[in-house]
mmCIF file of C-alpha atoms and ligand atoms in Angstrom:
data_model
loop_
_atom_site.group_PDB
_atom_site.id
_atom_site.type_symbol
_atom_site.label_atom_id
_atom_site.label_comp_id
_atom_site.label_asym_id
_atom_site.label_seq_id
_atom_site.Cartn_x
_atom_site.Cartn_y
_atom_site.Cartn_z
ATOM 1 C CA MET A 1090 2.639 15.122 16.350
ATOM 2 C CA SER A 1091 6.263 14.282 17.921
ATOM 3 C CA VAL A 1092 6.698 11.213 19.834
ATOM 4 C CA ALA A 1093 6.953 13.436 22.956
ATOM 5 C CA GLU A 1094 3.711 15.074 22.438
ATOM 6 C CA LEU A 1095 2.198 11.769 21.758
ATOM 7 C CA LYS A 1096 3.259 10.182 25.029
ATOM 8 C CA LYS A 1097 1.560 13.401 26.880
ATOM 9 C CA LYS A 1098 -1.301 12.760 24.955
ATOM 10 C CA PHE A 1099 -1.290 9.109 26.021
ATOM 11 C CA ILE A 1100 -0.943 10.082 29.757
ATOM 12 C CA ASP A 1101 -3.883 12.651 29.507
ATOM 13 C CA ILE A 1102 -6.069 9.753 28.111
ATOM 14 C CA TYR A 1103 -4.964 6.717 30.061
ATOM 15 C CA GLY A 1104 -3.211 8.479 33.132
ATOM 16 C CA GLY A 1105 -0.109 6.841 34.712
ATOM 17 C CA SER A 1106 3.327 7.774 33.869
ATOM 18 C CA GLU A 1107 5.824 7.769 30.895
ATOM 19 C CA GLU A 1108 8.208 5.081 31.907
ATOM 20 C CA ASP A 1109 6.388 2.283 30.797
ATOM 21 C CA LEU A 1110 5.366 3.430 27.261
ATOM 22 C CA ARG A 1111 6.574 1.788 24.116
ATOM 23 C CA VAL A 1112 6.586 3.268 20.703
ATOM 24 C CA PHE A 1113 6.073 1.486 17.226
ATOM 25 C CA ALA A 1114 5.619 2.815 13.915
ATOM 26 C CA SER A 1115 5.230 1.597 10.268
ATOM 27 C CA PRO A 1116 5.029 3.898 7.009
ATOM 28 C CA GLY A 1117 2.824 3.940 4.220
ATOM 29 C CA ARG A 1118 4.212 3.373 0.689
ATOM 30 C CA VAL A 1119 4.534 4.544 -2.802
ATOM 31 C CA ASN A 1120 4.411 2.368 -5.870
ATOM 32 C CA LEU A 1121 6.640 3.371 -8.646
ATOM 33 C CA ILE A 1122 5.232 0.706 -10.944
ATOM 34 C CA GLY A 1123 3.401 -2.628 -11.152
ATOM 35 C CA GLU A 1124 -0.123 -1.869 -10.469
ATOM 36 C CA HIS A 1125 -2.563 -4.698 -9.786
ATOM 37 C CA THR A 1126 -0.032 -7.304 -10.537
ATOM 38 C CA ASP A 1127 0.571 -8.494 -6.887
ATOM 39 C CA TYR A 1128 -2.634 -10.288 -6.315
ATOM 40 C CA ASN A 1129 -1.846 -11.948 -9.886
ATOM 41 C CA GLY A 1130 1.694 -13.202 -8.673
ATOM 42 C CA GLY A 1131 3.522 -10.582 -10.643
ATOM 43 C CA TYR A 1132 6.089 -7.994 -10.037
ATOM 44 C CA VAL A 1133 5.893 -4.695 -7.919
ATOM 45 C CA PHE A 1134 8.195 -1.592 -7.381
ATOM 46 C CA PRO A 1135 7.382 -0.136 -4.287
ATOM 47 C CA ALA A 1136 9.089 2.206 -1.407
ATOM 48 C CA ALA A 1137 8.374 3.067 1.859
ATOM 49 C CA LEU A 1138 7.547 6.663 2.794
ATOM 50 C CA THR A 1139 8.454 8.493 5.908
ATOM 51 C CA VAL A 1140 4.693 9.316 6.460
ATOM 52 C CA ARG A 1141 3.475 6.467 9.037
ATOM 53 C CA THR A 1142 1.245 5.322 11.831
ATOM 54 C CA THR A 1143 2.829 5.730 15.329
ATOM 55 C CA ILE A 1144 1.454 3.774 18.439
ATOM 56 C CA VAL A 1145 2.398 4.512 22.007
ATOM 57 C CA ALA A 1146 1.545 1.422 23.736
ATOM 58 C CA ARG A 1147 1.224 0.305 27.410
ATOM 59 C CA LYS A 1148 0.751 -3.289 28.425
ATOM 60 C CA ARG A 1149 -2.411 -4.113 30.741
ATOM 61 C CA ASN A 1150 -2.745 -7.008 33.093
ATOM 62 C CA ASP A 1151 -5.882 -8.226 31.426
ATOM 63 C CA LYS A 1152 -6.918 -9.142 27.841
ATOM 64 C CA LEU A 1153 -8.535 -5.822 26.821
ATOM 65 C CA ILE A 1154 -7.261 -3.918 24.168
ATOM 66 C CA ARG A 1155 -8.240 -0.131 24.351
ATOM 67 C CA LEU A 1156 -7.637 1.932 21.448
ATOM 68 C CA ALA A 1157 -7.526 5.706 20.910
ATOM 69 C CA VAL A 1158 -6.342 8.053 17.816
ATOM 70 C CA THR A 1159 -5.395 11.623 17.701
ATOM 71 C CA ASP A 1160 -7.839 12.893 15.013
ATOM 72 C CA LEU A 1161 -11.138 11.268 15.988
ATOM 73 C CA PRO A 1162 -12.906 11.021 19.204
ATOM 74 C CA ASP A 1163 -13.379 7.225 18.743
ATOM 75 C CA ARG A 1164 -12.215 4.968 21.769
ATOM 76 C CA PRO A 1165 -13.158 1.370 21.018
ATOM 77 C CA VAL A 1166 -12.318 -1.236 23.718
ATOM 78 C CA ILE A 1167 -11.598 -4.806 21.921
ATOM 79 C CA ASP A 1168 -12.463 -7.808 24.275
ATOM 80 C CA ILE A 1169 -10.617 -10.484 22.409
ATOM 81 C CA THR A 1170 -13.288 -13.104 23.349
ATOM 82 C CA LYS A 1171 -15.658 -11.239 21.319
ATOM 83 C CA ILE A 1172 -13.351 -10.460 18.348
ATOM 84 C CA ASP A 1173 -16.060 -10.846 15.433
ATOM 85 C CA GLN A 1174 -17.992 -8.051 17.124
ATOM 86 C CA TYR A 1175 -15.735 -5.213 15.681
ATOM 87 C CA LYS A 1176 -16.133 -5.289 11.800
ATOM 88 C CA ASN A 1177 -18.549 -2.326 11.560
ATOM 89 C CA LEU A 1178 -16.438 0.075 13.548
ATOM 90 C CA ARG A 1179 -15.936 3.269 11.786
ATOM 91 C CA TRP A 1180 -11.939 3.094 13.150
ATOM 92 C CA GLY A 1181 -10.563 0.189 14.936
ATOM 93 C CA ASN A 1182 -11.628 -2.562 12.416
ATOM 94 C CA TYR A 1183 -8.171 -2.906 10.977
ATOM 95 C CA GLN A 1184 -6.903 -3.472 14.664
ATOM 96 C CA ALA A 1185 -9.436 -6.006 15.380
ATOM 97 C CA GLY A 1186 -8.591 -7.921 12.070
ATOM 98 C CA VAL A 1187 -5.227 -8.216 12.801
ATOM 99 C CA ILE A 1188 -5.671 -9.255 16.538
ATOM 100 C CA ASP A 1189 -8.070 -11.838 15.115
ATOM 101 C CA GLU A 1190 -5.317 -13.223 12.589
ATOM 102 C CA PHE A 1191 -2.753 -13.207 15.470
ATOM 103 C CA MET A 1192 -4.989 -15.496 17.581
ATOM 104 C CA LYS A 1193 -5.725 -17.759 14.511
ATOM 105 C CA ALA A 1194 -1.940 -18.049 14.049
ATOM 106 C CA GLY A 1195 -1.434 -19.245 17.798
ATOM 107 C CA TYR A 1196 0.180 -16.055 19.392
ATOM 108 C CA GLU A 1197 -0.881 -15.002 23.040
ATOM 109 C CA ILE A 1198 -2.414 -11.755 22.764
ATOM 110 C CA VAL A 1199 -1.242 -9.116 25.593
ATOM 111 C CA GLY A 1200 -3.787 -6.673 26.714
ATOM 112 C CA CYS A 1201 -2.741 -2.894 26.207
ATOM 113 C CA ASP A 1202 -3.788 0.520 26.187
ATOM 114 C CA LEU A 1203 -2.965 2.055 22.894
ATOM 115 C CA LEU A 1204 -2.817 5.725 21.000
ATOM 116 C CA TYR A 1205 -2.424 5.950 17.486
ATOM 117 C CA ASP A 1206 -1.570 8.654 15.292
ATOM 118 C CA ASP A 1207 -1.507 8.533 11.530
ATOM 119 C CA THR A 1208 0.567 10.951 9.108
ATOM 120 C CA VAL A 1209 -0.408 8.966 5.986
ATOM 121 C CA PRO A 1210 -3.563 10.832 4.324
ATOM 122 C CA HIS A 1211 -6.386 8.528 4.848
ATOM 123 C CA GLY A 1212 -7.848 6.984 1.502
ATOM 124 C CA SER A 1213 -5.056 8.396 -0.520
ATOM 125 C CA GLY A 1214 -3.853 5.234 -1.881
ATOM 126 C CA LEU A 1215 -0.562 5.684 0.057
ATOM 127 C CA SER A 1216 -1.623 2.568 2.211
ATOM 128 C CA SER A 1217 -2.689 4.025 5.432
ATOM 129 C CA SER A 1218 -4.404 0.738 5.994
ATOM 130 C CA ALA A 1219 -1.160 -1.385 5.829
ATOM 131 C CA ALA A 1220 0.676 1.166 7.951
ATOM 132 C CA ASN A 1221 -2.031 0.772 10.817
ATOM 133 C CA GLU A 1222 -1.923 -3.141 10.321
ATOM 134 C CA VAL A 1223 1.633 -3.322 10.508
ATOM 135 C CA SER A 1224 2.389 -1.373 13.338
ATOM 136 C CA THR A 1225 -0.316 -3.037 15.091
ATOM 137 C CA ALA A 1226 1.140 -6.156 14.423
ATOM 138 C CA ILE A 1227 4.742 -5.648 15.387
ATOM 139 C CA MET A 1228 3.318 -4.309 18.594
ATOM 140 C CA LEU A 1229 1.432 -7.480 19.148
ATOM 141 C CA ALA A 1230 4.195 -9.616 18.110
ATOM 142 C CA THR A 1231 6.666 -7.968 20.443
ATOM 143 C CA PHE A 1232 4.311 -7.918 23.586
ATOM 144 C CA SER A 1233 3.529 -11.785 22.480
ATOM 145 C CA ASN A 1234 7.123 -12.682 22.114
ATOM 146 C CA GLU A 1235 7.826 -10.864 25.562
ATOM 147 C CA ALA A 1236 5.049 -12.710 27.407
ATOM 148 C CA ARG A 1237 6.562 -16.302 26.301
ATOM 149 C CA GLY A 1238 10.163 -15.014 27.154
ATOM 150 C CA ILE A 1239 10.908 -15.652 23.494
ATOM 151 C CA ASN A 1240 13.853 -13.122 22.543
ATOM 152 C CA GLU A 1241 14.294 -13.367 18.827
ATOM 153 C CA PRO A 1242 14.241 -10.570 15.951
ATOM 154 C CA LEU A 1243 10.531 -10.471 14.730
ATOM 155 C CA ASP A 1244 9.674 -12.514 11.323
ATOM 156 C CA LEU A 1245 8.519 -9.581 9.138
ATOM 157 C CA VAL A 1246 7.663 -11.353 6.419
ATOM 158 C CA GLU A 1247 5.245 -13.389 8.497
ATOM 159 C CA ILE A 1248 4.057 -10.219 9.783
ATOM 160 C CA ALA A 1249 3.211 -8.887 6.388
ATOM 161 C CA LYS A 1250 1.283 -12.142 5.447
ATOM 162 C CA ILE A 1251 -0.848 -11.922 8.899
ATOM 163 C CA CYS A 1252 -1.709 -8.295 7.866
ATOM 164 C CA GLN A 1253 -2.709 -9.095 4.607
ATOM 165 C CA ARG A 1254 -5.196 -11.926 5.753
ATOM 166 C CA ALA A 1255 -6.458 -9.338 8.241
ATOM 167 C CA GLU A 1256 -7.518 -7.410 5.429
ATOM 168 C CA ASN A 1257 -8.593 -10.389 3.248
ATOM 169 C CA ASN A 1258 -10.721 -12.054 5.728
ATOM 170 C CA TYR A 1259 -11.887 -9.457 8.533
ATOM 171 C CA VAL A 1260 -12.060 -6.083 6.494
ATOM 172 C CA GLY A 1261 -13.283 -8.082 3.267
ATOM 173 C CA VAL A 1262 -10.867 -6.130 0.993
ATOM 174 C CA LYS A 1263 -9.060 -8.996 -1.352
ATOM 175 C CA CYS A 1264 -5.648 -6.919 -1.608
ATOM 176 C CA GLY A 1265 -2.227 -8.447 -2.498
ATOM 177 C CA ILE A 1266 0.633 -8.671 -0.369
ATOM 178 C CA MET A 1267 2.670 -5.212 -1.722
ATOM 179 C CA ASP A 1268 1.228 -2.665 0.632
ATOM 180 C CA GLN A 1269 2.160 -4.851 3.855
ATOM 181 C CA PHE A 1270 5.018 -6.277 2.590
ATOM 182 C CA THR A 1271 6.509 -2.573 1.772
ATOM 183 C CA SER A 1272 5.314 -1.376 5.240
ATOM 184 C CA ALA A 1273 7.153 -4.226 7.050
ATOM 185 C CA MET A 1274 10.286 -4.731 5.157
ATOM 186 C CA GLY A 1275 10.795 -1.132 3.292
ATOM 187 C CA LYS A 1276 14.737 0.301 3.343
ATOM 188 C CA LYS A 1277 15.495 4.029 3.609
ATOM 189 C CA ASP A 1278 16.387 5.538 -0.038
ATOM 190 C CA HIS A 1279 15.521 2.385 -1.618
ATOM 191 C CA ALA A 1280 12.801 0.893 -3.749
ATOM 192 C CA MET A 1281 12.202 -2.689 -3.595
ATOM 193 C CA LEU A 1282 11.559 -5.159 -6.496
ATOM 194 C CA LEU A 1283 9.217 -7.731 -5.005
ATOM 195 C CA ASN A 1284 7.985 -10.763 -6.804
ATOM 196 C CA CYS A 1285 4.624 -11.618 -5.137
ATOM 197 C CA LYS A 1286 4.368 -15.096 -5.903
ATOM 198 C CA THR A 1287 7.586 -16.281 -4.418
ATOM 199 C CA LEU A 1288 7.972 -13.222 -2.014
ATOM 200 C CA GLU A 1289 12.006 -12.912 -3.395
ATOM 201 C CA TYR A 1290 12.891 -9.312 -3.037
ATOM 202 C CA ARG A 1291 15.551 -7.062 -3.816
ATOM 203 C CA PHE A 1292 16.386 -3.303 -2.911
ATOM 204 C CA VAL A 1293 17.301 -0.830 -5.813
ATOM 205 C CA PRO A 1294 18.877 2.569 -4.736
ATOM 206 C CA LEU A 1295 16.850 5.513 -5.726
ATOM 207 C CA ASP A 1296 19.378 7.514 -7.277
ATOM 208 C CA LEU A 1297 17.395 9.990 -9.344
ATOM 209 C CA LYS A 1298 20.046 11.900 -10.698
ATOM 210 C CA GLY A 1299 18.597 15.586 -9.320
ATOM 211 C CA HIS A 1300 15.041 14.526 -9.543
ATOM 212 C CA HIS A 1301 12.514 13.827 -6.730
ATOM 213 C CA ILE A 1302 9.480 11.921 -6.348
ATOM 214 C CA VAL A 1303 6.502 14.133 -5.951
ATOM 215 C CA ILE A 1304 3.079 12.927 -4.937
ATOM 216 C CA ALA A 1305 -0.075 14.613 -6.149
ATOM 217 C CA ASN A 1306 -3.311 13.730 -4.024
ATOM 218 C CA THR A 1307 -6.424 14.165 -5.758
ATOM 219 C CA ASN A 1308 -7.989 14.489 -2.679
ATOM 220 C CA LYS A 1309 -10.911 12.392 -3.795
ATOM 221 C CA LYS A 1310 -11.690 9.623 -1.042
ATOM 222 C CA HIS A 1311 -11.914 6.076 -2.071
ATOM 223 C CA ARG A 1312 -12.585 3.400 -0.027
ATOM 224 C CA LEU A 1313 -11.120 0.162 -1.374
ATOM 225 C CA GLY A 1314 -13.964 -1.959 0.067
ATOM 226 C CA GLU A 1315 -16.672 -0.241 -1.421
ATOM 227 C CA SER A 1316 -14.702 0.135 -4.652
ATOM 228 C CA LYS A 1317 -14.232 -2.029 -7.859
ATOM 229 C CA TYR A 1318 -11.143 -3.641 -6.421
ATOM 230 C CA ASN A 1319 -12.493 -6.952 -5.426
ATOM 231 C CA GLY A 1320 -14.445 -6.848 -8.833
ATOM 232 C CA ARG A 1321 -11.175 -6.483 -10.828
ATOM 233 C CA ARG A 1322 -9.558 -9.311 -9.023
ATOM 234 C CA SER A 1323 -12.287 -11.537 -9.996
ATOM 235 C CA GLU A 1324 -12.250 -10.412 -13.505
ATOM 236 C CA CYS A 1325 -8.606 -11.594 -13.380
ATOM 237 C CA GLU A 1326 -9.253 -14.912 -12.099
ATOM 238 C CA LYS A 1327 -12.027 -15.582 -14.707
ATOM 239 C CA GLY A 1328 -9.347 -14.655 -17.301
ATOM 240 C CA PHE A 1329 -6.703 -16.861 -16.016
ATOM 241 C CA GLU A 1330 -9.330 -19.815 -16.088
ATOM 242 C CA ILE A 1331 -9.550 -19.465 -19.671
ATOM 243 C CA LEU A 1332 -5.696 -18.966 -20.480
ATOM 244 C CA LYS A 1333 -4.777 -21.727 -18.007
ATOM 245 C CA LYS A 1334 -6.252 -24.489 -20.563
ATOM 246 C CA TYR A 1335 -3.925 -23.412 -23.188
ATOM 247 C CA ILE A 1336 -0.654 -22.670 -21.165
ATOM 248 C CA PRO A 1337 -1.291 -25.624 -18.285
ATOM 249 C CA ASN A 1338 2.173 -24.921 -16.627
ATOM 250 C CA ALA A 1339 1.122 -21.151 -15.574
ATOM 251 C CA THR A 1340 0.036 -21.115 -11.769
ATOM 252 C CA CYS A 1341 -0.907 -17.487 -11.856
ATOM 253 C CA LEU A 1342 -1.657 -14.545 -14.581
ATOM 254 C CA CYS A 1343 1.846 -13.353 -14.343
ATOM 255 C CA ASP A 1344 3.406 -16.480 -15.340
ATOM 256 C CA ILE A 1345 2.074 -15.644 -18.760
ATOM 257 C CA THR A 1346 4.244 -14.030 -21.265
ATOM 258 C CA LYS A 1347 3.476 -11.244 -23.558
ATOM 259 C CA ASP A 1348 3.796 -13.634 -26.653
ATOM 260 C CA GLN A 1349 1.640 -16.327 -24.914
ATOM 261 C CA PHE A 1350 -1.072 -13.646 -24.240
ATOM 262 C CA GLU A 1351 -1.104 -12.396 -27.863
ATOM 263 C CA GLN A 1352 -1.380 -16.088 -29.018
ATOM 264 C CA TYR A 1353 -4.136 -17.218 -26.809
ATOM 265 C CA ALA A 1354 -6.118 -13.874 -26.090
ATOM 266 C CA HIS A 1355 -8.758 -14.633 -28.739
ATOM 267 C CA HIS A 1356 -9.936 -17.003 -26.423
ATOM 268 C CA ILE A 1357 -11.220 -14.552 -23.895
ATOM 269 C CA GLU A 1358 -14.206 -13.616 -25.681
ATOM 270 C CA ASP A 1359 -15.526 -10.954 -22.969
ATOM 271 C CA GLU A 1360 -13.523 -7.772 -24.255
ATOM 272 C CA VAL A 1361 -13.364 -6.157 -20.919
ATOM 273 C CA ILE A 1362 -11.760 -9.478 -19.201
ATOM 274 C CA ARG A 1363 -9.222 -9.586 -22.128
ATOM 275 C CA ASN A 1364 -8.138 -5.917 -21.248
ATOM 276 C CA ARG A 1365 -7.839 -6.674 -17.924
ATOM 277 C CA VAL A 1366 -5.672 -9.550 -18.174
ATOM 278 C CA LYS A 1367 -3.709 -7.643 -21.013
ATOM 279 C CA HIS A 1368 -2.796 -4.995 -18.629
ATOM 280 C CA VAL A 1369 -1.492 -7.276 -15.895
ATOM 281 C CA ILE A 1370 0.735 -9.035 -18.289
ATOM 282 C CA TYR A 1371 2.050 -6.263 -19.891
ATOM 283 C CA GLU A 1372 2.556 -4.019 -16.645
ATOM 284 C CA ASN A 1373 4.420 -7.125 -15.184
ATOM 285 C CA ALA A 1374 6.649 -7.003 -18.099
ATOM 286 C CA ARG A 1375 7.161 -3.134 -17.464
ATOM 287 C CA VAL A 1376 8.045 -3.576 -13.976
ATOM 288 C CA LEU A 1377 11.296 -5.493 -14.984
ATOM 289 C CA ARG A 1378 12.182 -3.148 -17.671
ATOM 290 C CA SER A 1379 11.695 -0.104 -15.275
ATOM 291 C CA VAL A 1380 14.020 -1.899 -12.670
ATOM 292 C CA ASP A 1381 16.552 -2.135 -15.447
ATOM 293 C CA ALA A 1382 16.319 1.287 -16.635
ATOM 294 C CA LEU A 1383 16.661 2.776 -13.287
ATOM 295 C CA SER A 1384 19.818 0.550 -12.567
ATOM 296 C CA ASN A 1385 21.262 1.819 -15.773
ATOM 297 C CA GLY A 1386 20.630 5.259 -14.693
ATOM 298 C CA ASP A 1387 18.198 5.828 -17.689
ATOM 299 C CA LEU A 1388 15.709 7.981 -16.062
ATOM 300 C CA ILE A 1389 13.823 8.732 -19.535
ATOM 301 C CA GLU A 1390 13.169 5.231 -20.112
ATOM 302 C CA PHE A 1391 11.900 4.721 -16.645
ATOM 303 C CA GLY A 1392 9.682 7.612 -17.189
ATOM 304 C CA LYS A 1393 8.394 6.274 -20.482
ATOM 305 C CA LEU A 1394 7.535 3.135 -18.691
ATOM 306 C CA MET A 1395 5.574 4.837 -15.765
ATOM 307 C CA ASN A 1396 3.661 6.724 -18.299
ATOM 308 C CA ALA A 1397 2.460 3.663 -20.337
ATOM 309 C CA SER A 1398 1.471 2.130 -17.097
ATOM 310 C CA HIS A 1399 -0.751 4.984 -16.340
ATOM 311 C CA ASP A 1400 -2.233 4.856 -19.747
ATOM 312 C CA SER A 1401 -2.921 1.169 -19.416
ATOM 313 C CA LEU A 1402 -4.536 1.545 -16.028
ATOM 314 C CA ARG A 1403 -6.583 4.116 -17.580
ATOM 315 C CA ASP A 1404 -7.485 2.352 -20.996
ATOM 316 C CA LEU A 1405 -7.468 -1.487 -20.022
ATOM 317 C CA TYR A 1406 -7.930 -1.622 -16.578
ATOM 318 C CA GLU A 1407 -10.278 1.506 -15.995
ATOM 319 C CA VAL A 1408 -9.146 2.527 -12.425
ATOM 320 C CA THR A 1409 -8.355 6.056 -13.025
ATOM 321 C CA GLY A 1410 -11.072 8.676 -13.550
ATOM 322 C CA VAL A 1411 -11.108 12.127 -14.132
ATOM 323 C CA GLU A 1412 -9.114 13.379 -10.890
ATOM 324 C CA LEU A 1413 -6.182 11.023 -11.500
ATOM 325 C CA ASP A 1414 -6.128 11.509 -15.277
ATOM 326 C CA THR A 1415 -6.305 15.278 -14.965
ATOM 327 C CA LEU A 1416 -3.201 15.214 -12.460
ATOM 328 C CA VAL A 1417 -1.473 13.019 -14.961
ATOM 329 C CA GLU A 1418 -2.145 15.130 -18.165
ATOM 330 C CA GLU A 1419 -1.338 18.474 -16.484
ATOM 331 C CA ALA A 1420 1.989 16.936 -15.082
ATOM 332 C CA ARG A 1421 3.171 15.714 -18.525
ATOM 333 C CA LYS A 1422 2.916 19.408 -19.840
ATOM 334 C CA ILE A 1423 5.455 20.533 -17.517
ATOM 335 C CA ASP A 1424 9.044 20.631 -18.687
ATOM 336 C CA GLY A 1425 11.148 18.506 -16.225
ATOM 337 C CA VAL A 1426 8.532 15.822 -15.409
ATOM 338 C CA VAL A 1427 10.040 12.570 -16.410
ATOM 339 C CA GLY A 1428 6.917 10.453 -15.626
ATOM 340 C CA SER A 1429 3.801 10.659 -14.235
ATOM 341 C CA ARG A 1430 0.951 7.908 -13.192
ATOM 342 C CA MET A 1431 -1.305 6.968 -10.516
ATOM 343 C CA THR A 1432 -0.058 4.758 -7.740
ATOM 344 C CA GLY A 1433 -1.907 2.359 -5.309
ATOM 345 C CA ALA A 1434 -5.400 0.847 -6.077
ATOM 346 C CA GLY A 1435 -6.673 3.655 -8.296
ATOM 347 C CA PHE A 1436 -10.367 5.172 -8.163
ATOM 348 C CA GLY A 1437 -8.936 8.356 -6.798
ATOM 349 C CA GLY A 1438 -5.883 8.775 -4.424
ATOM 350 C CA CYS A 1439 -2.749 9.750 -5.845
ATOM 351 C CA THR A 1440 -0.180 9.978 -8.591
ATOM 352 C CA VAL A 1441 3.567 9.595 -8.391
ATOM 353 C CA ASN A 1442 5.662 11.943 -10.352
ATOM 354 C CA ILE A 1443 9.519 12.132 -11.130
ATOM 355 C CA VAL A 1444 10.351 15.951 -11.507
ATOM 356 C CA ARG A 1445 13.672 17.593 -11.818
ATOM 357 C CA GLU A 1446 14.492 19.648 -8.940
ATOM 358 C CA ASP A 1447 14.287 22.830 -10.393
ATOM 359 C CA ALA A 1448 10.826 22.257 -11.838
ATOM 360 C CA ILE A 1449 9.091 21.390 -8.859
ATOM 361 C CA GLY A 1450 7.874 24.809 -7.961
ATOM 362 C CA ASP A 1451 6.252 25.260 -11.524
ATOM 363 C CA PHE A 1452 4.806 21.634 -11.257
ATOM 364 C CA ILE A 1453 3.218 22.250 -7.890
ATOM 365 C CA ARG A 1454 1.810 25.530 -9.185
ATOM 366 C CA GLU A 1455 0.958 24.810 -12.601
ATOM 367 C CA VAL A 1456 -0.689 21.175 -11.919
ATOM 368 C CA GLY A 1457 -2.166 22.606 -8.686
ATOM 369 C CA LEU A 1458 -4.003 25.630 -10.576
ATOM 370 C CA ALA A 1459 -5.207 23.351 -13.711
ATOM 371 C CA TYR A 1460 -6.462 20.894 -11.330
ATOM 372 C CA GLU A 1461 -8.383 23.158 -9.307
ATOM 373 C CA LYS A 1462 -10.111 24.788 -12.192
ATOM 374 C CA LYS A 1463 -11.292 21.724 -13.857
ATOM 375 C CA ILE A 1464 -11.889 19.289 -10.659
ATOM 376 C CA GLY A 1465 -13.371 22.237 -8.464
ATOM 377 C CA TYR A 1466 -11.404 21.451 -5.553
ATOM 378 C CA PRO A 1467 -7.640 21.546 -4.878
ATOM 379 C CA ALA A 1468 -4.934 18.769 -5.108
ATOM 380 C CA SER A 1469 -2.229 18.410 -2.337
ATOM 381 C CA PHE A 1470 1.455 17.969 -3.118
ATOM 382 C CA TYR A 1471 4.355 16.087 -1.035
ATOM 383 C CA ILE A 1472 7.699 15.823 -1.975
ATOM 384 C CA SER A 1473 8.248 12.553 -0.722
ATOM 385 C CA GLU A 1474 11.129 11.160 1.201
ATOM 386 C CA ILE A 1475 11.773 7.253 1.091
ATOM 387 C CA GLY A 1476 11.793 5.906 4.562
ATOM 388 C CA SER A 1477 12.413 2.333 6.469
ATOM 389 C CA GLY A 1478 10.224 -0.297 7.362
ATOM 390 C CA GLY A 1479 8.036 -0.774 10.682
ATOM 391 C CA GLY A 1480 9.635 -1.301 13.842
ATOM 392 C CA GLU A 1481 9.955 -0.394 17.683
ATOM 393 C CA ILE A 1482 11.120 3.346 17.869
ATOM 394 C CA PHE A 1483 13.608 4.014 20.850
ATOM 395 C CA GLU A 1484 13.460 7.934 21.416
HETATM 396 C C1 GLA B 2094 -3.925 -1.589 -3.191
HETATM 397 C C2 GLA B 2094 -3.717 -3.131 -2.749
HETATM 398 C C3 GLA B 2094 -2.494 -3.888 -3.312
HETATM 399 C C4 GLA B 2094 -2.574 -3.767 -4.596
HETATM 400 C C5 GLA B 2094 -2.700 -2.335 -5.413
HETATM 401 C C6 GLA B 2094 -2.984 -1.922 -6.641
HETATM 402 O O1 GLA B 2094 -2.906 -0.837 -2.740
HETATM 403 O O2 GLA B 2094 -3.733 -3.117 -1.098
HETATM 404 O O3 GLA B 2094 -2.519 -4.902 -2.649
HETATM 405 O O4 GLA B 2094 -3.021 -4.532 -5.336
HETATM 406 O O5 GLA B 2094 -3.747 -1.745 -4.832
HETATM 407 O O6 GLA B 2094 -1.486 -2.393 -7.085
#
């Protein structure tokens, strides 16, 4: 829905006039490479999309936060004095988590009426949850600053950290910082090399030389909380505990080099854990090589590294599954596809593909046909535009 339509819908739900309405938005993301490295203190290379969560908001004079959304009938009302009660909401628990973390961080919560609209496909691995959290957080922080007469730009890194804590503590997914950081900080037409240990980052122009980023959605729904995500994270922690004995100055898995891993890997007796750790350490190295390749205009090398990333996520980290693997296998058969891999947590969700412009039609047709034949329901395809991070919208 356009912002004008959303404002009308807001008035239908809550009444009043459009004059005092404010609009905030924050995007989903695609990760080009660096998967399951963020919570191991490693590098990631994501970019913000133009699909996003948009919120139309109006302040209230009490402490109630009333929620509505365009694609569900749900209308939860959050009373901030009972914030623990909303963990099992079908929709609205992410917002409750963000409110909870804002209160813990000492912000004043301003009551408000809110209408949400999401264009990030849900459960697709494109961070619909981070888009929801970060847009909510930007709105809450803006209102809170206004209530306290603070007239400073928002600290978006702090906002990303609060949102990550909301997901870790309230929703119960032990995610890393990548999604929230990208949704808050992304830059139009750039990818972001982010060091998840130090939060240092730099933007890299996405000059793809006549190619586009095409996202293919398996349309298999995944829910991070119910999936094996937290299990993978604890396997990494177990592996790190073992390697740390031999590499005492390492503070996280991604401090460990490939050479050190090869030297000490035999101490990890459990093959599954050894594989998980190997993926993380090699993937971390691939991120830096990818950024070099892209900066040097070497798209072929970039694509090879993307392919290697997927194969490692399939064979060592085991988070792909037949749907993602089918999309990738079929994509790689198409002339003009430079690289293809899953993006996000895995277990369903999307693949990211670098496709030559004149091959996009073939890509969508051929991959789509083969996928539906094998999996039994269709995939969806989006030619992505790289957008900017979250903020207030003035239109
Ligand atoms: C999800 C998490 C991120 C990251 C990716 C995998 O998107 O939210 O923190 O761990 O999975 O790279």
